[in-house]
Amino acid sequence: DQQVKQNSPSLSVQEGRISILNCDYTNSMFDYFLWYKKYPAEGPTFLISISSIKDKNEDGRFTVFLNKSAKHLSLHIVPSQPGDSAVYFCAASDGGSTLGRLYFGRGTQLTVWP
Amino acid sequence: NAGVTQTPKFRVLKTGQSMTLLCAQDMNHEYMYWYRQDPGMGLRLIHYSVGEGTTAKGEVPDGYNVSRLKKQNFLLGLESAAPSQTSVYFCASSYFNPSMTGEMRGYTFGSGTRLTVV
């Protein structure tokens, strides 16, 4: 059973507007969450992360919000740019028990159109 | 630094043929992983290794074997390829310490191997 879920397989947003990508998880032992970005013909690359002791982390145009009570996190991209078009994977780690193994969602394809 | 290098980048196999995908990392990472990516299915873990000489099954191990004879290398083998194994394969490596934060808590991925079985 999937412990990390991204229920929207795709999202289309106009350039300059906000993109919001959502992720839900079931394992309350997850202590760290990461977002990866993947372009075609390339491997996933790290984008941004958040510890479970925080509720927000910001890096330039990218902000990740964590709602532990709802077991939900979201990635906000403001403003969205055509170069942001990629697949975004949400991942979670439960630290000690599995030596940092990551559990991935199925990804959301973001398309930013001019 | 090269990071994680996968060879080959592309391969076409006939049903029943065998092949080995090689993953090499130069970051002295303890842990290595093999994933496959299929449309709509995201990244699915095939096998992983928590150290030299150790391997373990992931979510979709059937039809694959792995070996980790050297710390820097993780090999994925297909003994008798099937069309269902047509996919993009990614190798990743990591080093875990609970005090690490940010990108260090994540994986470094290779650029992938696109395999087609006909």
JSON list of C-alpha atoms in Angstrom, two decimals:
[
{"chain": "A", "resi": 1, "resn": "ASP", "atom": "CA", "xyz": [0.00, 0.00, 0.00]},
{"chain": "A", "resi": 2, "resn": "GLN", "atom": "CA", "xyz": [1.33, 3.39, -0.97]},
{"chain": "A", "resi": 3, "resn": "GLN", "atom": "CA", "xyz": [2.45, 5.44, 2.00]},
{"chain": "A", "resi": 4, "resn": "VAL", "atom": "CA", "xyz": [2.93, 8.59, -0.06]},
{"chain": "A", "resi": 5, "resn": "LYS", "atom": "CA", "xyz": [0.23, 9.65, -2.48]},
{"chain": "A", "resi": 6, "resn": "GLN", "atom": "CA", "xyz": [0.05, 12.31, -5.14]},
{"chain": "A", "resi": 7, "resn": "ASN", "atom": "CA", "xyz": [-3.54, 12.16, -6.31]},
{"chain": "A", "resi": 8, "resn": "SER", "atom": "CA", "xyz": [-3.22, 14.59, -9.20]},
{"chain": "A", "resi": 9, "resn": "PRO", "atom": "CA", "xyz": [-1.28, 13.05, -12.08]},
{"chain": "A", "resi": 10, "resn": "SER", "atom": "CA", "xyz": [-1.17, 16.34, -13.94]},
{"chain": "A", "resi": 11, "resn": "LEU", "atom": "CA", "xyz": [-1.52, 20.08, -13.44]},
{"chain": "A", "resi": 12, "resn": "SER", "atom": "CA", "xyz": [-1.62, 22.82, -16.04]},
{"chain": "A", "resi": 13, "resn": "VAL", "atom": "CA", "xyz": [-0.94, 26.43, -15.06]},
{"chain": "A", "resi": 14, "resn": "GLN", "atom": "CA", "xyz": [-0.45, 29.67, -16.94]},
{"chain": "A", "resi": 15, "resn": "GLU", "atom": "CA", "xyz": [2.93, 31.36, -16.73]},
{"chain": "A", "resi": 16, "resn": "GLY", "atom": "CA", "xyz": [3.10, 33.86, -13.88]},
{"chain": "A", "resi": 17, "resn": "ARG", "atom": "CA", "xyz": [0.41, 32.19, -11.80]},
{"chain": "A", "resi": 18, "resn": "ILE", "atom": "CA", "xyz": [0.80, 29.96, -8.76]},
{"chain": "A", "resi": 19, "resn": "SER", "atom": "CA", "xyz": [1.27, 26.21, -9.08]},
{"chain": "A", "resi": 20, "resn": "ILE", "atom": "CA", "xyz": [0.20, 24.10, -6.11]},
{"chain": "A", "resi": 21, "resn": "LEU", "atom": "CA", "xyz": [1.20, 20.46, -6.01]},
{"chain": "A", "resi": 22, "resn": "ASN", "atom": "CA", "xyz": [-0.24, 18.28, -3.28]},
{"chain": "A", "resi": 23, "resn": "CYS", "atom": "CA", "xyz": [0.98, 15.21, -1.45]},
{"chain": "A", "resi": 24, "resn": "ASP", "atom": "CA", "xyz": [-0.59, 13.06, 1.27]},
{"chain": "A", "resi": 25, "resn": "TYR", "atom": "CA", "xyz": [1.03, 10.45, 3.47]},
{"chain": "A", "resi": 26, "resn": "THR", "atom": "CA", "xyz": [-0.13, 7.76, 5.85]},
{"chain": "A", "resi": 27, "resn": "ASN", "atom": "CA", "xyz": [2.89, 6.95, 8.02]},
{"chain": "A", "resi": 28, "resn": "SER", "atom": "CA", "xyz": [3.06, 9.18, 11.10]},
{"chain": "A", "resi": 29, "resn": "MET", "atom": "CA", "xyz": [6.70, 8.13, 11.62]},
{"chain": "A", "resi": 30, "resn": "PHE", "atom": "CA", "xyz": [7.89, 10.12, 8.60]},
{"chain": "A", "resi": 31, "resn": "ASP", "atom": "CA", "xyz": [10.22, 12.82, 9.87]},
{"chain": "A", "resi": 32, "resn": "TYR", "atom": "CA", "xyz": [11.45, 14.40, 6.66]},
{"chain": "A", "resi": 33, "resn": "PHE", "atom": "CA", "xyz": [9.86, 15.26, 3.36]},
{"chain": "A", "resi": 34, "resn": "LEU", "atom": "CA", "xyz": [11.48, 16.11, 0.05]},
{"chain": "A", "resi": 35, "resn": "TRP", "atom": "CA", "xyz": [10.38, 17.21, -3.38]},
{"chain": "A", "resi": 36, "resn": "TYR", "atom": "CA", "xyz": [12.19, 16.09, -6.51]},
{"chain": "A", "resi": 37, "resn": "LYS", "atom": "CA", "xyz": [11.88, 17.50, -10.00]},
{"chain": "A", "resi": 38, "resn": "LYS", "atom": "CA", "xyz": [12.36, 15.40, -13.09]},
{"chain": "A", "resi": 39, "resn": "TYR", "atom": "CA", "xyz": [12.83, 16.52, -16.68]},
{"chain": "A", "resi": 40, "resn": "PRO", "atom": "CA", "xyz": [12.47, 14.05, -19.58]},
{"chain": "A", "resi": 41, "resn": "ALA", "atom": "CA", "xyz": [15.56, 11.92, -20.19]},
{"chain": "A", "resi": 42, "resn": "GLU", "atom": "CA", "xyz": [17.11, 12.99, -16.89]},
{"chain": "A", "resi": 43, "resn": "GLY", "atom": "CA", "xyz": [17.17, 11.58, -13.38]},
{"chain": "A", "resi": 44, "resn": "PRO", "atom": "CA", "xyz": [15.18, 13.21, -10.59]},
{"chain": "A", "resi": 45, "resn": "THR", "atom": "CA", "xyz": [16.95, 16.09, -8.84]},
{"chain": "A", "resi": 46, "resn": "PHE", "atom": "CA", "xyz": [16.39, 17.49, -5.38]},
{"chain": "A", "resi": 47, "resn": "LEU", "atom": "CA", "xyz": [14.23, 20.61, -5.20]},
{"chain": "A", "resi": 48, "resn": "ILE", "atom": "CA", "xyz": [13.30, 21.43, -1.62]},
{"chain": "A", "resi": 49, "resn": "SER", "atom": "CA", "xyz": [12.72, 19.68, 1.69]},
{"chain": "A", "resi": 50, "resn": "ILE", "atom": "CA", "xyz": [11.09, 20.16, 5.07]},
{"chain": "A", "resi": 51, "resn": "SER", "atom": "CA", "xyz": [11.57, 18.62, 8.46]},
{"chain": "A", "resi": 52, "resn": "SER", "atom": "CA", "xyz": [8.51, 17.37, 10.35]},
{"chain": "A", "resi": 53, "resn": "ILE", "atom": "CA", "xyz": [9.26, 19.90, 13.12]},
{"chain": "A", "resi": 54, "resn": "LYS", "atom": "CA", "xyz": [8.53, 22.77, 10.74]},
{"chain": "A", "resi": 55, "resn": "ASP", "atom": "CA", "xyz": [5.41, 23.80, 8.90]},
{"chain": "A", "resi": 56, "resn": "LYS", "atom": "CA", "xyz": [6.98, 25.86, 6.13]},
{"chain": "A", "resi": 57, "resn": "ASN", "atom": "CA", "xyz": [10.22, 26.06, 4.20]},
{"chain": "A", "resi": 58, "resn": "GLU", "atom": "CA", "xyz": [10.93, 28.57, 1.48]},
{"chain": "A", "resi": 59, "resn": "ASP", "atom": "CA", "xyz": [13.58, 28.70, -1.23]},
{"chain": "A", "resi": 60, "resn": "GLY", "atom": "CA", "xyz": [13.14, 31.43, -3.80]},
{"chain": "A", "resi": 61, "resn": "ARG", "atom": "CA", "xyz": [10.00, 30.77, -5.82]},
{"chain": "A", "resi": 62, "resn": "PHE", "atom": "CA", "xyz": [9.43, 27.44, -4.10]},
{"chain": "A", "resi": 63, "resn": "THR", "atom": "CA", "xyz": [7.68, 26.98, -0.77]},
{"chain": "A", "resi": 64, "resn": "VAL", "atom": "CA", "xyz": [6.72, 23.72, 0.89]},
{"chain": "A", "resi": 65, "resn": "PHE", "atom": "CA", "xyz": [3.98, 23.64, 3.53]},
{"chain": "A", "resi": 66, "resn": "LEU", "atom": "CA", "xyz": [3.49, 20.77, 5.95]},
{"chain": "A", "resi": 67, "resn": "ASN", "atom": "CA", "xyz": [0.28, 20.03, 7.85]},
{"chain": "A", "resi": 68, "resn": "LYS", "atom": "CA", "xyz": [1.14, 17.17, 10.19]},
{"chain": "A", "resi": 69, "resn": "SER", "atom": "CA", "xyz": [-2.32, 16.78, 11.63]},
{"chain": "A", "resi": 70, "resn": "ALA", "atom": "CA", "xyz": [-3.73, 16.28, 8.15]},
{"chain": "A", "resi": 71, "resn": "LYS", "atom": "CA", "xyz": [-0.68, 14.32, 6.96]},
{"chain": "A", "resi": 72, "resn": "HIS", "atom": "CA", "xyz": [-0.53, 16.63, 3.99]},
{"chain": "A", "resi": 73, "resn": "LEU", "atom": "CA", "xyz": [2.12, 18.70, 2.31]},
{"chain": "A", "resi": 74, "resn": "SER", "atom": "CA", "xyz": [2.06, 21.00, -0.65]},
{"chain": "A", "resi": 75, "resn": "LEU", "atom": "CA", "xyz": [4.58, 22.62, -2.94]},
{"chain": "A", "resi": 76, "resn": "HIS", "atom": "CA", "xyz": [3.86, 26.16, -4.10]},
{"chain": "A", "resi": 77, "resn": "ILE", "atom": "CA", "xyz": [5.65, 27.67, -7.08]},
{"chain": "A", "resi": 78, "resn": "VAL", "atom": "CA", "xyz": [5.21, 31.42, -7.47]},
{"chain": "A", "resi": 79, "resn": "PRO", "atom": "CA", "xyz": [5.40, 32.71, -10.12]},
{"chain": "A", "resi": 80, "resn": "SER", "atom": "CA", "xyz": [5.34, 29.68, -12.36]},
{"chain": "A", "resi": 81, "resn": "GLN", "atom": "CA", "xyz": [7.63, 29.67, -15.38]},
{"chain": "A", "resi": 82, "resn": "PRO", "atom": "CA", "xyz": [7.67, 27.49, -18.51]},
{"chain": "A", "resi": 83, "resn": "GLY", "atom": "CA", "xyz": [10.99, 26.01, -17.34]},
{"chain": "A", "resi": 84, "resn": "ASP", "atom": "CA", "xyz": [9.15, 24.59, -14.31]},
{"chain": "A", "resi": 85, "resn": "SER", "atom": "CA", "xyz": [7.35, 22.14, -16.60]},
{"chain": "A", "resi": 86, "resn": "ALA", "atom": "CA", "xyz": [8.46, 18.75, -15.29]},
{"chain": "A", "resi": 87, "resn": "VAL", "atom": "CA", "xyz": [7.32, 15.80, -13.20]},
{"chain": "A", "resi": 88, "resn": "TYR", "atom": "CA", "xyz": [7.40, 16.52, -9.47]},
{"chain": "A", "resi": 89, "resn": "PHE", "atom": "CA", "xyz": [7.80, 13.68, -6.98]},
{"chain": "A", "resi": 90, "resn": "CYS", "atom": "CA", "xyz": [6.98, 13.94, -3.32]},
{"chain": "A", "resi": 91, "resn": "ALA", "atom": "CA", "xyz": [9.10, 11.73, -1.05]},
{"chain": "A", "resi": 92, "resn": "ALA", "atom": "CA", "xyz": [9.15, 10.94, 2.66]},
{"chain": "A", "resi": 93, "resn": "SER", "atom": "CA", "xyz": [11.70, 9.44, 5.00]},
{"chain": "A", "resi": 94, "resn": "ASP", "atom": "CA", "xyz": [11.16, 7.77, 8.35]},
{"chain": "A", "resi": 95, "resn": "GLY", "atom": "CA", "xyz": [14.74, 8.12, 9.35]},
{"chain": "A", "resi": 96, "resn": "GLY", "atom": "CA", "xyz": [16.03, 5.62, 11.85]},
{"chain": "A", "resi": 97, "resn": "SER", "atom": "CA", "xyz": [13.93, 2.55, 11.24]},
{"chain": "A", "resi": 98, "resn": "THR", "atom": "CA", "xyz": [14.73, 2.24, 7.54]},
{"chain": "A", "resi": 99, "resn": "LEU", "atom": "CA", "xyz": [18.07, 4.06, 7.40]},
{"chain": "A", "resi": 100, "resn": "GLY", "atom": "CA", "xyz": [16.71, 7.01, 5.52]},
{"chain": "A", "resi": 101, "resn": "ARG", "atom": "CA", "xyz": [14.94, 5.08, 2.80]},
{"chain": "A", "resi": 102, "resn": "LEU", "atom": "CA", "xyz": [12.65, 7.34, 0.77]},
{"chain": "A", "resi": 103, "resn": "TYR", "atom": "CA", "xyz": [9.07, 6.53, -0.12]},
{"chain": "A", "resi": 104, "resn": "PHE", "atom": "CA", "xyz": [7.93, 8.23, -3.32]},
{"chain": "A", "resi": 105, "resn": "GLY", "atom": "CA", "xyz": [4.58, 9.34, -4.63]},
{"chain": "A", "resi": 106, "resn": "ARG", "atom": "CA", "xyz": [3.66, 8.61, -8.23]},
{"chain": "A", "resi": 107, "resn": "GLY", "atom": "CA", "xyz": [4.44, 12.11, -9.38]},
{"chain": "A", "resi": 108, "resn": "THR", "atom": "CA", "xyz": [2.56, 15.07, -10.82]},
{"chain": "A", "resi": 109, "resn": "GLN", "atom": "CA", "xyz": [3.25, 16.32, -14.34]},
{"chain": "A", "resi": 110, "resn": "LEU", "atom": "CA", "xyz": [3.28, 20.13, -14.21]},
{"chain": "A", "resi": 111, "resn": "THR", "atom": "CA", "xyz": [2.83, 22.03, -17.46]},
{"chain": "A", "resi": 112, "resn": "VAL", "atom": "CA", "xyz": [3.32, 25.79, -17.43]},
{"chain": "A", "resi": 113, "resn": "TRP", "atom": "CA", "xyz": [2.02, 27.45, -20.57]},
{"chain": "A", "resi": 114, "resn": "PRO", "atom": "CA", "xyz": [2.82, 30.96, -21.80]},
{"chain": "B", "resi": 1, "resn": "ASN", "atom": "CA", "xyz": [32.52, 14.64, -9.30]},
{"chain": "B", "resi": 2, "resn": "ALA", "atom": "CA", "xyz": [30.57, 12.30, -11.56]},
{"chain": "B", "resi": 3, "resn": "GLY", "atom": "CA", "xyz": [27.99, 11.41, -8.90]},
{"chain": "B", "resi": 4, "resn": "VAL", "atom": "CA", "xyz": [25.95, 8.42, -10.07]},
{"chain": "B", "resi": 5, "resn": "THR", "atom": "CA", "xyz": [26.74, 6.99, -13.49]},
{"chain": "B", "resi": 6, "resn": "GLN", "atom": "CA", "xyz": [24.52, 4.46, -15.26]},
{"chain": "B", "resi": 7, "resn": "THR", "atom": "CA", "xyz": [25.53, 2.40, -18.26]},
{"chain": "B", "resi": 8, "resn": "PRO", "atom": "CA", "xyz": [24.22, 1.84, -20.83]},
{"chain": "B", "resi": 9, "resn": "LYS", "atom": "CA", "xyz": [21.87, 4.77, -21.47]},
{"chain": "B", "resi": 10, "resn": "PHE", "atom": "CA", "xyz": [19.77, 2.91, -24.03]},
{"chain": "B", "resi": 11, "resn": "ARG", "atom": "CA", "xyz": [19.30, -0.73, -24.89]},
{"chain": "B", "resi": 12, "resn": "VAL", "atom": "CA", "xyz": [16.95, -2.83, -26.98]},
{"chain": "B", "resi": 13, "resn": "LEU", "atom": "CA", "xyz": [16.64, -6.49, -26.06]},
{"chain": "B", "resi": 14, "resn": "LYS", "atom": "CA", "xyz": [14.80, -9.39, -27.57]},
{"chain": "B", "resi": 15, "resn": "THR", "atom": "CA", "xyz": [12.48, -11.39, -25.33]},
{"chain": "B", "resi": 16, "resn": "GLY", "atom": "CA", "xyz": [14.50, -13.99, -23.45]},
{"chain": "B", "resi": 17, "resn": "GLN", "atom": "CA", "xyz": [17.84, -12.22, -23.71]},
{"chain": "B", "resi": 18, "resn": "SER", "atom": "CA", "xyz": [19.81, -11.29, -20.64]},
{"chain": "B", "resi": 19, "resn": "MET", "atom": "CA", "xyz": [21.64, -8.13, -19.72]},
{"chain": "B", "resi": 20, "resn": "THR", "atom": "CA", "xyz": [23.23, -6.29, -16.83]},
{"chain": "B", "resi": 21, "resn": "LEU", "atom": "CA", "xyz": [22.78, -2.63, -15.99]},
{"chain": "B", "resi": 22, "resn": "LEU", "atom": "CA", "xyz": [25.69, -1.03, -14.18]},
{"chain": "B", "resi": 23, "resn": "CYS", "atom": "CA", "xyz": [25.48, 1.73, -11.61]},
{"chain": "B", "resi": 24, "resn": "ALA", "atom": "CA", "xyz": [28.60, 3.38, -10.23]},
{"chain": "B", "resi": 25, "resn": "GLN", "atom": "CA", "xyz": [28.84, 6.11, -7.59]},
{"chain": "B", "resi": 26, "resn": "ASP", "atom": "CA", "xyz": [31.90, 8.02, -6.45]},
{"chain": "B", "resi": 27, "resn": "MET", "atom": "CA", "xyz": [30.45, 9.60, -3.29]},
{"chain": "B", "resi": 28, "resn": "ASN", "atom": "CA", "xyz": [31.29, 6.74, -0.91]},
{"chain": "B", "resi": 29, "resn": "HIS", "atom": "CA", "xyz": [27.58, 6.25, -0.24]},
{"chain": "B", "resi": 30, "resn": "GLU", "atom": "CA", "xyz": [26.54, 3.22, 1.77]},
{"chain": "B", "resi": 31, "resn": "TYR", "atom": "CA", "xyz": [23.10, 2.75, 0.27]},
{"chain": "B", "resi": 32, "resn": "MET", "atom": "CA", "xyz": [22.18, 2.11, -3.34]},
{"chain": "B", "resi": 33, "resn": "TYR", "atom": "CA", "xyz": [18.85, 1.56, -5.03]},
{"chain": "B", "resi": 34, "resn": "TRP", "atom": "CA", "xyz": [17.38, 0.46, -8.34]},
{"chain": "B", "resi": 35, "resn": "TYR", "atom": "CA", "xyz": [14.05, 1.93, -9.45]},
{"chain": "B", "resi": 36, "resn": "ARG", "atom": "CA", "xyz": [11.93, 1.60, -12.53]},
{"chain": "B", "resi": 37, "resn": "GLN", "atom": "CA", "xyz": [9.73, 4.38, -13.82]},
{"chain": "B", "resi": 38, "resn": "ASP", "atom": "CA", "xyz": [6.64, 3.62, -15.85]},
{"chain": "B", "resi": 39, "resn": "PRO", "atom": "CA", "xyz": [3.88, 6.02, -17.00]},
{"chain": "B", "resi": 40, "resn": "GLY", "atom": "CA", "xyz": [1.39, 6.60, -14.22]},
{"chain": "B", "resi": 41, "resn": "MET", "atom": "CA", "xyz": [3.29, 4.39, -11.78]},
{"chain": "B", "resi": 42, "resn": "GLY", "atom": "CA", "xyz": [5.98, 6.75, -10.55]},
{"chain": "B", "resi": 43, "resn": "LEU", "atom": "CA", "xyz": [9.22, 5.35, -9.16]},
{"chain": "B", "resi": 44, "resn": "ARG", "atom": "CA", "xyz": [8.99, 1.77, -8.00]},
{"chain": "B", "resi": 45, "resn": "LEU", "atom": "CA", "xyz": [11.79, 0.21, -5.98]},
{"chain": "B", "resi": 46, "resn": "ILE", "atom": "CA", "xyz": [13.17, -3.00, -7.47]},
{"chain": "B", "resi": 47, "resn": "HIS", "atom": "CA", "xyz": [16.07, -3.88, -5.15]},
{"chain": "B", "resi": 48, "resn": "TYR", "atom": "CA", "xyz": [18.32, -2.00, -2.80]},
{"chain": "B", "resi": 49, "resn": "SER", "atom": "CA", "xyz": [21.54, -2.43, -0.86]},
{"chain": "B", "resi": 50, "resn": "VAL", "atom": "CA", "xyz": [22.54, -1.06, 2.54]},
{"chain": "B", "resi": 51, "resn": "GLY", "atom": "CA", "xyz": [26.19, -1.96, 2.15]},
{"chain": "B", "resi": 52, "resn": "GLU", "atom": "CA", "xyz": [28.79, -3.91, 0.24]},
{"chain": "B", "resi": 53, "resn": "GLY", "atom": "CA", "xyz": [27.80, -7.55, -0.07]},
{"chain": "B", "resi": 54, "resn": "THR", "atom": "CA", "xyz": [24.17, -6.97, 1.00]},
{"chain": "B", "resi": 55, "resn": "THR", "atom": "CA", "xyz": [21.02, -6.73, -1.09]},
{"chain": "B", "resi": 56, "resn": "ALA", "atom": "CA", "xyz": [17.29, -6.68, -0.36]},
{"chain": "B", "resi": 57, "resn": "LYS", "atom": "CA", "xyz": [14.06, -6.86, -2.32]},
{"chain": "B", "resi": 58, "resn": "GLY", "atom": "CA", "xyz": [11.96, -3.79, -2.98]},
{"chain": "B", "resi": 59, "resn": "GLU", "atom": "CA", "xyz": [8.40, -3.50, -4.24]},
{"chain": "B", "resi": 60, "resn": "VAL", "atom": "CA", "xyz": [8.81, -5.12, -7.68]},
{"chain": "B", "resi": 61, "resn": "PRO", "atom": "CA", "xyz": [11.78, -7.55, -7.52]},
{"chain": "B", "resi": 62, "resn": "ASP", "atom": "CA", "xyz": [10.47, -10.37, -9.71]},
{"chain": "B", "resi": 63, "resn": "GLY", "atom": "CA", "xyz": [12.51, -10.98, -12.85]},
{"chain": "B", "resi": 64, "resn": "TYR", "atom": "CA", "xyz": [15.53, -9.07, -11.56]},
{"chain": "B", "resi": 65, "resn": "ASN", "atom": "CA", "xyz": [18.68, -9.90, -9.63]},
{"chain": "B", "resi": 66, "resn": "VAL", "atom": "CA", "xyz": [21.28, -7.59, -8.13]},
{"chain": "B", "resi": 67, "resn": "SER", "atom": "CA", "xyz": [24.78, -7.70, -6.77]},
{"chain": "B", "resi": 68, "resn": "ARG", "atom": "CA", "xyz": [26.89, -5.31, -4.71]},
{"chain": "B", "resi": 69, "resn": "LEU", "atom": "CA", "xyz": [30.37, -6.79, -4.75]},
{"chain": "B", "resi": 70, "resn": "LYS", "atom": "CA", "xyz": [32.04, -3.41, -4.41]},
{"chain": "B", "resi": 71, "resn": "LYS", "atom": "CA", "xyz": [30.76, -0.47, -2.43]},
{"chain": "B", "resi": 72, "resn": "GLN", "atom": "CA", "xyz": [30.77, 1.85, -5.42]},
{"chain": "B", "resi": 73, "resn": "ASN", "atom": "CA", "xyz": [28.95, -0.48, -7.83]},
{"chain": "B", "resi": 74, "resn": "PHE", "atom": "CA", "xyz": [25.42, -1.86, -7.90]},
{"chain": "B", "resi": 75, "resn": "LEU", "atom": "CA", "xyz": [24.48, -4.19, -10.75]},
{"chain": "B", "resi": 76, "resn": "LEU", "atom": "CA", "xyz": [20.95, -4.99, -11.92]},
{"chain": "B", "resi": 77, "resn": "GLY", "atom": "CA", "xyz": [20.52, -8.16, -13.96]},
{"chain": "B", "resi": 78, "resn": "LEU", "atom": "CA", "xyz": [17.72, -9.37, -16.16]},
{"chain": "B", "resi": 79, "resn": "GLU", "atom": "CA", "xyz": [18.17, -13.10, -16.74]},
{"chain": "B", "resi": 80, "resn": "SER", "atom": "CA", "xyz": [15.38, -13.55, -19.30]},
{"chain": "B", "resi": 81, "resn": "ALA", "atom": "CA", "xyz": [13.96, -10.24, -20.46]},
{"chain": "B", "resi": 82, "resn": "ALA", "atom": "CA", "xyz": [10.20, -9.86, -20.98]},
{"chain": "B", "resi": 83, "resn": "PRO", "atom": "CA", "xyz": [8.25, -7.05, -22.70]},
{"chain": "B", "resi": 84, "resn": "SER", "atom": "CA", "xyz": [6.83, -6.11, -19.27]},
{"chain": "B", "resi": 85, "resn": "GLN", "atom": "CA", "xyz": [10.34, -5.05, -18.30]},
{"chain": "B", "resi": 86, "resn": "THR", "atom": "CA", "xyz": [10.33, -2.30, -20.89]},
{"chain": "B", "resi": 87, "resn": "SER", "atom": "CA", "xyz": [10.90, 0.75, -18.72]},
{"chain": "B", "resi": 88, "resn": "VAL", "atom": "CA", "xyz": [13.28, 3.49, -17.68]},
{"chain": "B", "resi": 89, "resn": "TYR", "atom": "CA", "xyz": [15.59, 2.32, -14.92]},
{"chain": "B", "resi": 90, "resn": "PHE", "atom": "CA", "xyz": [17.13, 4.68, -12.38]},
{"chain": "B", "resi": 91, "resn": "CYS", "atom": "CA", "xyz": [19.88, 4.00, -9.93]},
{"chain": "B", "resi": 92, "resn": "ALA", "atom": "CA", "xyz": [20.28, 6.11, -6.81]},
{"chain": "B", "resi": 93, "resn": "SER", "atom": "CA", "xyz": [22.63, 6.29, -3.87]},
{"chain": "B", "resi": 94, "resn": "SER", "atom": "CA", "xyz": [22.54, 7.84, -0.43]},
{"chain": "B", "resi": 95, "resn": "TYR", "atom": "CA", "xyz": [24.23, 8.13, 2.93]},
{"chain": "B", "resi": 96, "resn": "PHE", "atom": "CA", "xyz": [22.08, 8.38, 6.00]},
{"chain": "B", "resi": 97, "resn": "ASN", "atom": "CA", "xyz": [22.67, 10.08, 9.30]},
{"chain": "B", "resi": 98, "resn": "PRO", "atom": "CA", "xyz": [19.61, 11.23, 11.28]},
{"chain": "B", "resi": 99, "resn": "SER", "atom": "CA", "xyz": [21.26, 14.59, 11.95]},
{"chain": "B", "resi": 100, "resn": "MET", "atom": "CA", "xyz": [21.46, 15.39, 8.26]},
{"chain": "B", "resi": 101, "resn": "THR", "atom": "CA", "xyz": [19.09, 17.93, 6.81]},
{"chain": "B", "resi": 102, "resn": "GLY", "atom": "CA", "xyz": [17.98, 19.18, 3.44]},
{"chain": "B", "resi": 103, "resn": "GLU", "atom": "CA", "xyz": [19.30, 17.66, 0.27]},
{"chain": "B", "resi": 104, "resn": "MET", "atom": "CA", "xyz": [21.66, 15.42, 2.25]},
{"chain": "B", "resi": 105, "resn": "ARG", "atom": "CA", "xyz": [18.65, 13.43, 3.48]},
{"chain": "B", "resi": 106, "resn": "GLY", "atom": "CA", "xyz": [17.80, 12.55, -0.10]},
{"chain": "B", "resi": 107, "resn": "TYR", "atom": "CA", "xyz": [19.12, 10.47, -2.92]},
{"chain": "B", "resi": 108, "resn": "THR", "atom": "CA", "xyz": [21.44, 11.23, -5.80]},
{"chain": "B", "resi": 109, "resn": "PHE", "atom": "CA", "xyz": [20.04, 9.73, -8.98]},
{"chain": "B", "resi": 110, "resn": "GLY", "atom": "CA", "xyz": [21.69, 8.64, -12.18]},
{"chain": "B", "resi": 111, "resn": "SER", "atom": "CA", "xyz": [20.38, 9.82, -15.53]},
{"chain": "B", "resi": 112, "resn": "GLY", "atom": "CA", "xyz": [18.61, 6.57, -16.29]},
{"chain": "B", "resi": 113, "resn": "THR", "atom": "CA", "xyz": [18.70, 3.63, -18.70]},
{"chain": "B", "resi": 114, "resn": "ARG", "atom": "CA", "xyz": [15.91, 3.33, -21.23]},
{"chain": "B", "resi": 115, "resn": "LEU", "atom": "CA", "xyz": [15.31, -0.36, -21.89]},
{"chain": "B", "resi": 116, "resn": "THR", "atom": "CA", "xyz": [13.01, -1.72, -24.58]},
{"chain": "B", "resi": 117, "resn": "VAL", "atom": "CA", "xyz": [12.23, -5.42, -24.75]},
{"chain": "B", "resi": 118, "resn": "VAL", "atom": "CA", "xyz": [10.73, -6.55, -28.05]}
]
